[in-house]
């Protein structure tokens, strides 16, 4: 099918789905009441992750319409194109081969051989640090690693290092600095000894403002502590595809870990951008993470669309966004150690799907990616869940539960899981006006008072959610979970007909910030809007 035919079929399929939506009269409670097998019919398991998607506004015919649409959009062949290294990132004319970063067994392709070499380089380096063979300028072993990077060069490894806390080595502490706000770096360095600190300058482009400025400040901090220029090599390594810029910064070639243009920033934690994970937890943990992701890659490649976890999640998102006009989706990991997961998801989903034109540059004419947000449970229950339950917007939720306790406090874990289950049940069931009235009367309110208060207490319910269950929060399951969402976002991009691999929308702000920074020293251009000019006068 040509791209024009695909675009026409997209528009027609969306209209058909909308017609199906208009006809639907069922409530979630009715769907459960009329189908005793609903959970069996609307759940799947793969790579150690169980997905219950029964609490969604889906009947078999809805799902079939969605699957038909995915087939019409050639989703299967697009998945094959992604995994085989076709130039799927059409605007930047390159493949998106993050799956090659987690290959298992012997390296077969050119990409895998490059990855294998890099893995050896990382392992050797980590061994030297862990065995205390790698010394700082004063002959002291390294105890602190500070990763300086932002966006994809920060969010993934930061989230994984926190998620895998039980695997941390006692001898090494890993820290992350991202923000251009100097408080981020200075607060982090406050209690560190420069003699025992090593910086990873993580930047695919090696030209990102925040990373450059933080790296320069870190360099001055090490020099001020007594290191000479030559000894800086003992305190700085880099991960970059811009080898020349990293060398110009003063990093010796053997301490530069490569990343390639076929690895997108938000998909890069599996590359040398994941070096902090190896330093914090050891190489075997990193390997298990890759293996978990690889098992999800295999599932994504092989499972039929109707049993394919990433595809199902993408279809559900598509259904709500196109037909239910949802504006956002919330991700709720019920695990303290996954507190940074929503931030990682935000970059993954919003940088990928926040587009207004299709792969050919034509206006979409239908909504693309929405807002992704969330926080770890149970904390959100005591703040924003109010809006999920009683607000006017329908916000589909993904709950992520971990079956095995993540601490010694097993009783608390049972409470955590009970809270997680109760939230999706409350979203589904709601509370009728009648029940709210009765509850109030039972609590001693007069009939009249109960009548007037009940609308405030009633909860609409009928609100959808997915629940994902991981057996354990270990490297393998975590790897599978992250790959699941990566492939979900890719599938969403295919369903929307957009290229999810570029992010040129972020460039304008960067260009303007340097113009503003420079103009503040000279005259502010007169043709700039008065608000910008006034803010510059007040602030700069
Ligand atoms: O790794 P870097 O080249 O420093 O890029 C870091 C980040 O900056 C950019 O602004 C992009 O929006 C991100 O996708 C990227 O991950």
mmCIF file with all atom_site columns, N, CA, C and O and ligand atoms in Angstrom, residues 150-153 203-205 208 265-266 347 351 503 506 510, ligand 1:
data_model
loop_
_atom_site.group_PDB
_atom_site.id
_atom_site.type_symbol
_atom_site.label_atom_id
_atom_site.label_alt_id
_atom_site.label_comp_id
_atom_site.label_asym_id
_atom_site.label_entity_id
_atom_site.label_seq_id
_atom_site.pdbx_PDB_ins_code
_atom_site.Cartn_x
_atom_site.Cartn_y
_atom_site.Cartn_z
_atom_site.occupancy
_atom_site.B_iso_or_equiv
_atom_site.pdbx_formal_charge
_atom_site.auth_seq_id
_atom_site.auth_comp_id
_atom_site.auth_asym_id
_atom_site.auth_atom_id
_atom_site.pdbx_PDB_model_num
ATOM   1  N N  . UNK A 1 150 ? 21.638 14.492 30.199 1.00 0.00 ? 150 UNK A N  1
ATOM   2  C CA . UNK A 1 150 ? 20.252 14.967 30.335 1.00 0.00 ? 150 UNK A CA 1
ATOM   3  C C  . UNK A 1 150 ? 19.369 14.251 29.314 1.00 0.00 ? 150 UNK A C  1
ATOM   4  O O  . UNK A 1 150 ? 19.887 13.679 28.344 1.00 0.00 ? 150 UNK A O  1
ATOM   5  N N  . UNK A 1 151 ? 18.071 14.274 29.529 1.00 0.00 ? 151 UNK A N  1
ATOM   6  C CA . UNK A 1 151 ? 17.140 13.594 28.611 1.00 0.00 ? 151 UNK A CA 1
ATOM   7  C C  . UNK A 1 151 ? 17.447 12.103 28.596 1.00 0.00 ? 151 UNK A C  1
ATOM   8  O O  . UNK A 1 151 ? 17.601 11.468 29.643 1.00 0.00 ? 151 UNK A O  1
ATOM   9  N N  . UNK A 1 152 ? 17.594 11.554 27.414 1.00 0.00 ? 152 UNK A N  1
ATOM   10 C CA . UNK A 1 152 ? 17.866 10.126 27.283 1.00 0.00 ? 152 UNK A CA 1
ATOM   11 C C  . UNK A 1 152 ? 19.205 9.719  27.884 1.00 0.00 ? 152 UNK A C  1
ATOM   12 O O  . UNK A 1 152 ? 19.415 8.541  28.182 1.00 0.00 ? 152 UNK A O  1
ATOM   13 N N  . UNK A 1 153 ? 20.097 10.659 28.064 1.00 0.00 ? 153 UNK A N  1
ATOM   14 C CA . UNK A 1 153 ? 21.402 10.336 28.644 1.00 0.00 ? 153 UNK A CA 1
ATOM   15 C C  . UNK A 1 153 ? 21.367 10.420 30.173 1.00 0.00 ? 153 UNK A C  1
ATOM   16 O O  . UNK A 1 153 ? 22.416 10.439 30.823 1.00 0.00 ? 153 UNK A O  1
ATOM   17 N N  . UNK A 1 203 ? 26.669 12.069 26.635 1.00 0.00 ? 203 UNK A N  1
ATOM   18 C CA . UNK A 1 203 ? 25.958 12.912 25.672 1.00 0.00 ? 203 UNK A CA 1
ATOM   19 C C  . UNK A 1 203 ? 26.195 12.359 24.282 1.00 0.00 ? 203 UNK A C  1
ATOM   20 O O  . UNK A 1 203 ? 27.325 12.370 23.791 1.00 0.00 ? 203 UNK A O  1
ATOM   21 N N  . UNK A 1 204 ? 25.126 11.910 23.668 1.00 0.00 ? 204 UNK A N  1
ATOM   22 C CA . UNK A 1 204 ? 25.269 11.346 22.322 1.00 0.00 ? 204 UNK A CA 1
ATOM   23 C C  . UNK A 1 204 ? 25.896 12.399 21.388 1.00 0.00 ? 204 UNK A C  1
ATOM   24 O O  . UNK A 1 204 ? 26.823 12.120 20.657 1.00 0.00 ? 204 UNK A O  1
ATOM   25 N N  . UNK A 1 205 ? 25.395 13.611 21.474 1.00 0.00 ? 205 UNK A N  1
ATOM   26 C CA . UNK A 1 205 ? 25.890 14.661 20.569 1.00 0.00 ? 205 UNK A CA 1
ATOM   27 C C  . UNK A 1 205 ? 27.146 15.359 21.097 1.00 0.00 ? 205 UNK A C  1
ATOM   28 O O  . UNK A 1 205 ? 27.890 15.965 20.347 1.00 0.00 ? 205 UNK A O  1
ATOM   29 N N  . UNK A 1 208 ? 25.251 19.218 24.048 1.00 0.00 ? 208 UNK A N  1
ATOM   30 C CA . UNK A 1 208 ? 24.077 19.673 24.794 1.00 0.00 ? 208 UNK A CA 1
ATOM   31 C C  . UNK A 1 208 ? 24.498 20.683 25.861 1.00 0.00 ? 208 UNK A C  1
ATOM   32 O O  . UNK A 1 208 ? 25.428 20.431 26.642 1.00 0.00 ? 208 UNK A O  1
ATOM   33 N N  . UNK A 1 265 ? 18.238 8.739  21.528 1.00 0.00 ? 265 UNK A N  1
ATOM   34 C CA . UNK A 1 265 ? 18.546 9.123  22.914 1.00 0.00 ? 265 UNK A CA 1
ATOM   35 C C  . UNK A 1 265 ? 17.627 8.446  23.927 1.00 0.00 ? 265 UNK A C  1
ATOM   36 O O  . UNK A 1 265 ? 18.065 7.910  24.936 1.00 0.00 ? 265 UNK A O  1
ATOM   37 N N  . UNK A 1 266 ? 16.323 8.442  23.635 1.00 0.00 ? 266 UNK A N  1
ATOM   38 C CA . UNK A 1 266 ? 15.379 7.883  24.615 1.00 0.00 ? 266 UNK A CA 1
ATOM   39 C C  . UNK A 1 266 ? 15.362 6.363  24.622 1.00 0.00 ? 266 UNK A C  1
ATOM   40 O O  . UNK A 1 266 ? 14.627 5.755  25.392 1.00 0.00 ? 266 UNK A O  1
ATOM   41 N N  . UNK A 1 347 ? 9.407  10.980 28.500 1.00 0.00 ? 347 UNK A N  1
ATOM   42 C CA . UNK A 1 347 ? 10.282 11.285 27.366 1.00 0.00 ? 347 UNK A CA 1
ATOM   43 C C  . UNK A 1 347 ? 10.013 10.300 26.234 1.00 0.00 ? 347 UNK A C  1
ATOM   44 O O  . UNK A 1 347 ? 9.884  10.682 25.071 1.00 0.00 ? 347 UNK A O  1
ATOM   45 N N  . UNK A 1 351 ? 8.133  12.549 23.490 1.00 0.00 ? 351 UNK A N  1
ATOM   46 C CA . UNK A 1 351 ? 9.069  12.963 22.429 1.00 0.00 ? 351 UNK A CA 1
ATOM   47 C C  . UNK A 1 351 ? 8.780  12.178 21.159 1.00 0.00 ? 351 UNK A C  1
ATOM   48 O O  . UNK A 1 351 ? 9.003  12.667 20.055 1.00 0.00 ? 351 UNK A O  1
ATOM   49 N N  . UNK A 1 503 ? 12.824 14.296 17.010 1.00 0.00 ? 503 UNK A N  1
ATOM   50 C CA . UNK A 1 503 ? 12.287 15.185 18.056 1.00 0.00 ? 503 UNK A CA 1
ATOM   51 C C  . UNK A 1 503 ? 12.735 16.608 17.777 1.00 0.00 ? 503 UNK A C  1
ATOM   52 O O  . UNK A 1 503 ? 13.339 17.267 18.596 1.00 0.00 ? 503 UNK A O  1
ATOM   53 N N  . UNK A 1 506 ? 12.104 20.102 19.851 1.00 0.00 ? 506 UNK A N  1
ATOM   54 C CA . UNK A 1 506 ? 12.832 20.641 21.006 1.00 0.00 ? 506 UNK A CA 1
ATOM   55 C C  . UNK A 1 506 ? 13.922 21.636 20.586 1.00 0.00 ? 506 UNK A C  1
ATOM   56 O O  . UNK A 1 506 ? 14.507 22.310 21.432 1.00 0.00 ? 506 UNK A O  1
ATOM   57 N N  . UNK A 1 510 ? 16.024 25.592 22.142 1.00 0.00 ? 510 UNK A N  1
ATOM   58 C CA . UNK A 1 510 ? 17.484 25.617 22.340 1.00 0.00 ? 510 UNK A CA 1
ATOM   59 C C  . UNK A 1 510 ? 18.104 26.792 21.576 1.00 0.00 ? 510 UNK A C  1
ATOM   60 O O  . UNK A 1 510 ? 18.938 27.523 22.104 1.00 0.00 ? 510 UNK A O  1
HETATM 61 O O1 . LIG B 2 .   ? 22.683 12.821 24.649 1.00 0.00 ? 1   LIG B O1 1
HETATM 62 P P1 . LIG B 2 .   ? 22.557 14.233 24.197 1.00 0.00 ? 1   LIG B P1 1
HETATM 63 O O2 . LIG B 2 .   ? 23.033 14.423 22.785 1.00 0.00 ? 1   LIG B O2 1
HETATM 64 O O3 . LIG B 2 .   ? 23.221 15.180 25.148 1.00 0.00 ? 1   LIG B O3 1
HETATM 65 O O4 . LIG B 2 .   ? 21.023 14.582 24.159 1.00 0.00 ? 1   LIG B O4 1
HETATM 66 C C1 . LIG B 2 .   ? 20.261 14.626 25.315 1.00 0.00 ? 1   LIG B C1 1
HETATM 67 C C2 . LIG B 2 .   ? 18.806 14.893 24.996 1.00 0.00 ? 1   LIG B C2 1
HETATM 68 O O5 . LIG B 2 .   ? 18.688 16.165 24.429 1.00 0.00 ? 1   LIG B O5 1
HETATM 69 C C3 . LIG B 2 .   ? 17.762 16.500 23.442 1.00 0.00 ? 1   LIG B C3 1
HETATM 70 O O6 . LIG B 2 .   ? 17.266 17.773 23.645 1.00 0.00 ? 1   LIG B O6 1
HETATM 71 C C4 . LIG B 2 .   ? 16.696 15.519 23.059 1.00 0.00 ? 1   LIG B C4 1
HETATM 72 O O7 . LIG B 2 .   ? 15.420 16.077 23.166 1.00 0.00 ? 1   LIG B O7 1
HETATM 73 C C5 . LIG B 2 .   ? 16.751 14.230 23.794 1.00 0.00 ? 1   LIG B C5 1
HETATM 74 O O8 . LIG B 2 .   ? 16.146 13.245 23.003 1.00 0.00 ? 1   LIG B O8 1
HETATM 75 C C6 . LIG B 2 .   ? 18.159 13.826 24.146 1.00 0.00 ? 1   LIG B C6 1
HETATM 76 O O9 . LIG B 2 .   ? 18.136 12.592 24.837 1.00 0.00 ? 1   LIG B O9 1
#
